[in-house]
Amino acid sequence: MNYDLHCHSTASDGTLSPAAMVERAVERGVDVLALTDHDTTAGIAEARIAAEANGLELRAGVEISVTWHGHTIHVLALNVDPDAAELAQGLAKIRETRDWRAEEMGRRLENQGIEGAYAEAQSLASGGLIARTHYGRLLIKRGLADSIGGAIKKYLRRGKPAFVGVEWASLEDMINWTTAAGGVAVIAHPARYKMTATKLRLLVEDFKQLGGKGLEVVSGSHNPTEVRMMADIVRRHGLYGSRGSDYHGPENRWIELGRMVALPDDCPPIWQCWH
Ligand code: AMP
Ligand code: MN
Ligand code: MN
Ligand code: MN
C-alpha cells in the first residue's frame, strides 16, 4: 500500500485544489492520502467528495504551526475529526496570528519598495490563508528572487527585513487538540529544523511525554541518511514512523505524490494507530 500522509492544497500554500490533489494522487498510485494543509482543515470536505468518487482512502489531517522553546516546528495532526471543537478553535486562533503576521510582512516588504505586497499576496492566496510561500511566489513574479527558498532566504527568514516572529501554538495544546479530535500527532520533516542531536532528542522526549505518537521518517525533504537517522530515533523512543511527500503542486518538480522510498522495515508505521 502506498501511503502519502503530507500534502498541501489551495486551502493553504499548495497550487492544486483539494479535488485536483486527490485525482493526482490516484494517478500516481497513492492508496491512502492525508491532506495536511497548514493550520486549516478547509480543504477536507472537497477532498472527501473527490476521494469517494475516485476510490481513494482519504485521512483528514492538518500541519500545525507550533513554537517550542523559540523554534518553529511543524506537527501533523493525522486522522482527525476536522469538526472537533477544540481543534477547530485552536486552528482559528493560529489563523488570526497568521493573518496579522501576513499584513505585517506585507508592510515590511512595502518598506523595501515592493509596492502592493500584501494585496498581491491576498490575491495569490485567493483570499485564503497566507503563508511565506505566497510572498515567495510574489517575489519571483517581480523578478526579485528565483525560487521560494531564495525569496525566504533574502527577505523572510529570521534576521531578514520582512521576517515577523510570532508565537504559534504550544506543543502541549497542539497534542491535546489532536488527541481530543481522535487523531495522532506526528513531527513533520524533523531533519529540516537543523537541530543538534541533543536538541532533537529533547524535543522528541517532550513530544512523547505530552502524548505525541510519531515522527515523519520518510519526507520529500529528507535524504537517505536523514531517513535512517529518523528511523533510529523512532525505534529508540518507541514511536511510530510516517511517510509523506509534503507535495505543494507541480511547480516543484523534485517532489511528487507517493514517489518516496518505503518506510524502513524496523519502523512501526503510524497507520497502525488507526487500523
Ligand atoms: P509559513 O508557515 O508562512 O512560515 O510558511 C512556511 C512555508 O514556506 C513552508 O511550508 C514551505 O511551503 C515554504 N518554505 C519554507 N522554506 C522553504 C524553502 N527553503 N524552499 C521552498 N519552500 C519553503
Ligand atoms: Mn508549505
Ligand atoms: Mn512544514
Ligand atoms: Mn508541509
PDB file of N, CA, C and O in Angstrom, residues 123-160:
ATOM      1  N   SER A 123      -4.248  38.085  -3.142  1.00  0.00           N
ATOM      2  CA  SER A 123      -4.809  37.567  -4.391  1.00  0.00           C
ATOM      3  C   SER A 123      -4.134  36.245  -4.776  1.00  0.00           C
ATOM      4  O   SER A 123      -4.792  35.324  -5.254  1.00  0.00           O
ATOM      5  N   LEU A 124      -2.831  36.094  -4.506  1.00  0.00           N
ATOM      6  CA  LEU A 124      -2.160  34.813  -4.785  1.00  0.00           C
ATOM      7  C   LEU A 124      -2.717  33.702  -3.901  1.00  0.00           C
ATOM      8  O   LEU A 124      -2.696  32.530  -4.271  1.00  0.00           O
ATOM      9  N   ALA A 125      -3.198  34.068  -2.715  1.00  0.00           N
ATOM     10  CA  ALA A 125      -3.766  33.078  -1.798  1.00  0.00           C
ATOM     11  C   ALA A 125      -5.264  32.919  -2.045  1.00  0.00           C
ATOM     12  O   ALA A 125      -5.940  32.208  -1.293  1.00  0.00           O
ATOM     13  N   SER A 126      -5.784  33.557  -3.087  1.00  0.00           N
ATOM     14  CA  SER A 126      -7.216  33.521  -3.423  1.00  0.00           C
ATOM     15  C   SER A 126      -8.089  33.800  -2.212  1.00  0.00           C
ATOM     16  O   SER A 126      -9.115  33.152  -2.011  1.00  0.00           O
ATOM     17  N   GLY A 127      -7.660  34.754  -1.395  1.00  0.00           N
ATOM     18  CA  GLY A 127      -8.454  35.125  -0.231  1.00  0.00           C
ATOM     19  C   GLY A 127      -8.331  34.160   0.936  1.00  0.00           C
ATOM     20  O   GLY A 127      -8.913  34.376   1.985  1.00  0.00           O
ATOM     21  N   GLY A 128      -7.555  33.080   0.757  1.00  0.00           N
ATOM     22  CA  GLY A 128      -7.367  32.099   1.839  1.00  0.00           C
ATOM     23  C   GLY A 128      -6.180  32.469   2.712  1.00  0.00           C
ATOM     24  O   GLY A 128      -5.688  33.601   2.692  1.00  0.00           O
ATOM     25  N   LEU A 129      -5.747  31.502   3.460  1.00  0.00           N
ATOM     26  CA  LEU A 129      -4.645  31.680   4.408  1.00  0.00           C
ATOM     27  C   LEU A 129      -3.346  32.057   3.671  1.00  0.00           C
ATOM     28  O   LEU A 129      -3.051  31.521   2.608  1.00  0.00           O
ATOM     29  N   ILE A 130      -2.602  33.014   4.233  1.00  0.00           N
ATOM     30  CA  ILE A 130      -1.349  33.460   3.598  1.00  0.00           C
ATOM     31  C   ILE A 130      -0.148  32.865   4.335  1.00  0.00           C
ATOM     32  O   ILE A 130      -0.031  32.970   5.552  1.00  0.00           O
ATOM     33  N   ALA A 131       0.745  32.232   3.547  1.00  0.00           N
ATOM     34  CA  ALA A 131       2.000  31.698   4.087  1.00  0.00           C
ATOM     35  C   ALA A 131       3.165  32.446   3.426  1.00  0.00           C
ATOM     36  O   ALA A 131       2.965  33.171   2.440  1.00  0.00           O
ATOM     37  N   ARG A 132       4.346  32.232   3.932  1.00  0.00           N
ATOM     38  CA  ARG A 132       5.521  32.865   3.305  1.00  0.00           C
ATOM     39  C   ARG A 132       5.671  32.411   1.859  1.00  0.00           C
ATOM     40  O   ARG A 132       6.218  33.124   1.021  1.00  0.00           O
ATOM     41  N   THR A 133       5.175  31.207   1.574  1.00  0.00           N
ATOM     42  CA  THR A 133       5.177  30.685   0.206  1.00  0.00           C
ATOM     43  C   THR A 133       4.541  31.677  -0.781  1.00  0.00           C
ATOM     44  O   THR A 133       5.036  31.853  -1.892  1.00  0.00           O
ATOM     45  N   HIS A 134       3.424  32.301  -0.369  1.00  0.00           N
ATOM     46  CA  HIS A 134       2.739  33.233  -1.275  1.00  0.00           C
ATOM     47  C   HIS A 134       3.604  34.466  -1.523  1.00  0.00           C
ATOM     48  O   HIS A 134       3.682  34.950  -2.651  1.00  0.00           O
ATOM     49  N   TYR A 135       4.260  34.967  -0.464  1.00  0.00           N
ATOM     50  CA  TYR A 135       5.184  36.091  -0.675  1.00  0.00           C
ATOM     51  C   TYR A 135       6.367  35.662  -1.542  1.00  0.00           C
ATOM     52  O   TYR A 135       6.866  36.433  -2.356  1.00  0.00           O
ATOM     53  N   GLY A 136       6.800  34.421  -1.376  1.00  0.00           N
ATOM     54  CA  GLY A 136       7.874  33.900  -2.221  1.00  0.00           C
ATOM     55  C   GLY A 136       7.467  33.927  -3.694  1.00  0.00           C
ATOM     56  O   GLY A 136       8.228  34.386  -4.558  1.00  0.00           O
ATOM     57  N   ARG A 137       6.256  33.484  -3.982  1.00  0.00           N
ATOM     58  CA  ARG A 137       5.765  33.479  -5.372  1.00  0.00           C
ATOM     59  C   ARG A 137       5.691  34.902  -5.915  1.00  0.00           C
ATOM     60  O   ARG A 137       6.025  35.154  -7.074  1.00  0.00           O
ATOM     61  N   LEU A 138       5.265  35.845  -5.058  1.00  0.00           N
ATOM     62  CA  LEU A 138       5.189  37.252  -5.460  1.00  0.00           C
ATOM     63  C   LEU A 138       6.584  37.791  -5.793  1.00  0.00           C
ATOM     64  O   LEU A 138       6.775  38.475  -6.800  1.00  0.00           O
ATOM     65  N   LEU A 139       7.563  37.465  -4.961  1.00  0.00           N
ATOM     66  CA  LEU A 139       8.926  37.978  -5.176  1.00  0.00           C
ATOM     67  C   LEU A 139       9.528  37.385  -6.454  1.00  0.00           C
ATOM     68  O   LEU A 139      10.292  38.063  -7.154  1.00  0.00           O
ATOM     69  N   ILE A 140       9.163  36.147  -6.775  1.00  0.00           N
ATOM     70  CA  ILE A 140       9.615  35.549  -8.037  1.00  0.00           C
ATOM     71  C   ILE A 140       8.975  36.299  -9.216  1.00  0.00           C
ATOM     72  O   ILE A 140       9.661  36.691 -10.164  1.00  0.00           O
ATOM     73  N   LYS A 141       7.659  36.529  -9.106  1.00  0.00           N
ATOM     74  CA  LYS A 141       6.936  37.255 -10.171  1.00  0.00           C
ATOM     75  C   LYS A 141       7.539  38.634 -10.431  1.00  0.00           C
ATOM     76  O   LYS A 141       7.597  39.096 -11.558  1.00  0.00           O
ATOM     77  N   ARG A 142       7.977  39.291  -9.346  1.00  0.00           N
ATOM     78  CA  ARG A 142       8.550  40.640  -9.500  1.00  0.00           C
ATOM     79  C   ARG A 142      10.021  40.592  -9.914  1.00  0.00           C
ATOM     80  O   ARG A 142      10.695  41.615  -9.949  1.00  0.00           O
ATOM     81  N   GLY A 143      10.543  39.377 -10.110  1.00  0.00           N
ATOM     82  CA  GLY A 143      11.941  39.246 -10.538  1.00  0.00           C
ATOM     83  C   GLY A 143      12.947  39.489  -9.418  1.00  0.00           C
ATOM     84  O   GLY A 143      14.121  39.737  -9.673  1.00  0.00           O
ATOM     85  N   LEU A 144      12.490  39.393  -8.156  1.00  0.00           N
ATOM     86  CA  LEU A 144      13.382  39.699  -7.037  1.00  0.00           C
ATOM     87  C   LEU A 144      13.972  38.440  -6.392  1.00  0.00           C
ATOM     88  O   LEU A 144      14.785  38.528  -5.478  1.00  0.00           O
ATOM     89  N   ALA A 145      13.539  37.279  -6.855  1.00  0.00           N
ATOM     90  CA  ALA A 145      14.078  36.005  -6.356  1.00  0.00           C
ATOM     91  C   ALA A 145      13.857  34.968  -7.449  1.00  0.00           C
ATOM     92  O   ALA A 145      12.994  35.164  -8.318  1.00  0.00           O
ATOM     93  N   ASP A 146      14.637  33.884  -7.427  1.00  0.00           N
ATOM     94  CA  ASP A 146      14.388  32.878  -8.467  1.00  0.00           C
ATOM     95  C   ASP A 146      13.792  31.587  -7.935  1.00  0.00           C
ATOM     96  O   ASP A 146      13.516  30.655  -8.700  1.00  0.00           O
ATOM     97  N   SER A 147      13.574  31.526  -6.638  1.00  0.00           N
ATOM     98  CA  SER A 147      12.869  30.382  -6.059  1.00  0.00           C
ATOM     99  C   SER A 147      12.225  30.829  -4.745  1.00  0.00           C
ATOM    100  O   SER A 147      12.592  31.883  -4.198  1.00  0.00           O
ATOM    101  N   ILE A 148      11.278  30.017  -4.260  1.00  0.00           N
ATOM    102  CA  ILE A 148      10.634  30.359  -2.981  1.00  0.00           C
ATOM    103  C   ILE A 148      11.680  30.319  -1.864  1.00  0.00           C
ATOM    104  O   ILE A 148      11.739  31.217  -1.026  1.00  0.00           O
ATOM    105  N   GLY A 149      12.521  29.282  -1.902  1.00  0.00           N
ATOM    106  CA  GLY A 149      13.589  29.178  -0.908  1.00  0.00           C
ATOM    107  C   GLY A 149      14.502  30.405  -0.950  1.00  0.00           C
ATOM    108  O   GLY A 149      14.863  30.958   0.093  1.00  0.00           O
ATOM    109  N   GLY A 150      14.832  30.845  -2.160  1.00  0.00           N
ATOM    110  CA  GLY A 150      15.695  32.026  -2.339  1.00  0.00           C
ATOM    111  C   GLY A 150      15.031  33.278  -1.795  1.00  0.00           C
ATOM    112  O   GLY A 150      15.678  34.110  -1.141  1.00  0.00           O
ATOM    113  N   ALA A 151      13.727  33.403  -2.037  1.00  0.00           N
ATOM    114  CA  ALA A 151      12.985  34.580  -1.565  1.00  0.00           C
ATOM    115  C   ALA A 151      12.958  34.611  -0.039  1.00  0.00           C
ATOM    116  O   ALA A 151      13.140  35.662   0.583  1.00  0.00           O
ATOM    117  N   ILE A 152      12.759  33.444   0.570  1.00  0.00           N
ATOM    118  CA  ILE A 152      12.704  33.370   2.029  1.00  0.00           C
ATOM    119  C   ILE A 152      14.070  33.722   2.615  1.00  0.00           C
ATOM    120  O   ILE A 152      14.180  34.501   3.567  1.00  0.00           O
ATOM    121  N   LYS A 153      15.109  33.186   2.006  1.00  0.00           N
ATOM    122  CA  LYS A 153      16.481  33.442   2.439  1.00  0.00           C
ATOM    123  C   LYS A 153      16.829  34.934   2.405  1.00  0.00           C
ATOM    124  O   LYS A 153      17.520  35.444   3.277  1.00  0.00           O
ATOM    125  N   LYS A 154      16.318  35.609   1.365  1.00  0.00           N
ATOM    126  CA  LYS A 154      16.685  37.003   1.137  1.00  0.00           C
ATOM    127  C   LYS A 154      15.835  37.963   1.972  1.00  0.00           C
ATOM    128  O   LYS A 154      16.316  38.998   2.425  1.00  0.00           O
ATOM    129  N   TYR A 155      14.537  37.643   2.157  1.00  0.00           N
ATOM    130  CA  TYR A 155      13.626  38.606   2.785  1.00  0.00           C
ATOM    131  C   TYR A 155      12.918  38.119   4.044  1.00  0.00           C
ATOM    132  O   TYR A 155      12.556  38.915   4.898  1.00  0.00           O
ATOM    133  N   LEU A 156      12.627  36.819   4.118  1.00  0.00           N
ATOM    134  CA  LEU A 156      11.565  36.392   5.032  1.00  0.00           C
ATOM    135  C   LEU A 156      12.004  35.503   6.180  1.00  0.00           C
ATOM    136  O   LEU A 156      11.175  35.059   6.964  1.00  0.00           O
ATOM    137  N   ARG A 157      13.305  35.222   6.294  1.00  0.00           N
ATOM    138  CA  ARG A 157      13.652  34.415   7.464  1.00  0.00           C
ATOM    139  C   ARG A 157      14.291  35.281   8.543  1.00  0.00           C
ATOM    140  O   ARG A 157      14.595  36.452   8.316  1.00  0.00           O
ATOM    141  N   ARG A 158      14.421  34.696   9.719  1.00  0.00           N
ATOM    142  CA  ARG A 158      14.920  35.436  10.877  1.00  0.00           C
ATOM    143  C   ARG A 158      16.161  36.248  10.506  1.00  0.00           C
ATOM    144  O   ARG A 158      17.084  35.724   9.894  1.00  0.00           O
ATOM    145  N   GLY A 159      16.156  37.519  10.874  1.00  0.00           N
ATOM    146  CA  GLY A 159      17.287  38.386  10.571  1.00  0.00           C
ATOM    147  C   GLY A 159      17.129  39.135   9.255  1.00  0.00           C
ATOM    148  O   GLY A 159      17.912  40.031   8.961  1.00  0.00           O
ATOM    149  N   LYS A 160      16.128  38.795   8.452  1.00  0.00           N
ATOM    150  CA  LYS A 160      15.910  39.460   7.165  1.00  0.00           C
ATOM    151  C   LYS A 160      14.804  40.503   7.292  1.00  0.00           C
ATOM    152  O   LYS A 160      13.987  40.444   8.213  1.00  0.00           O
TER     153      LYS A 160
END
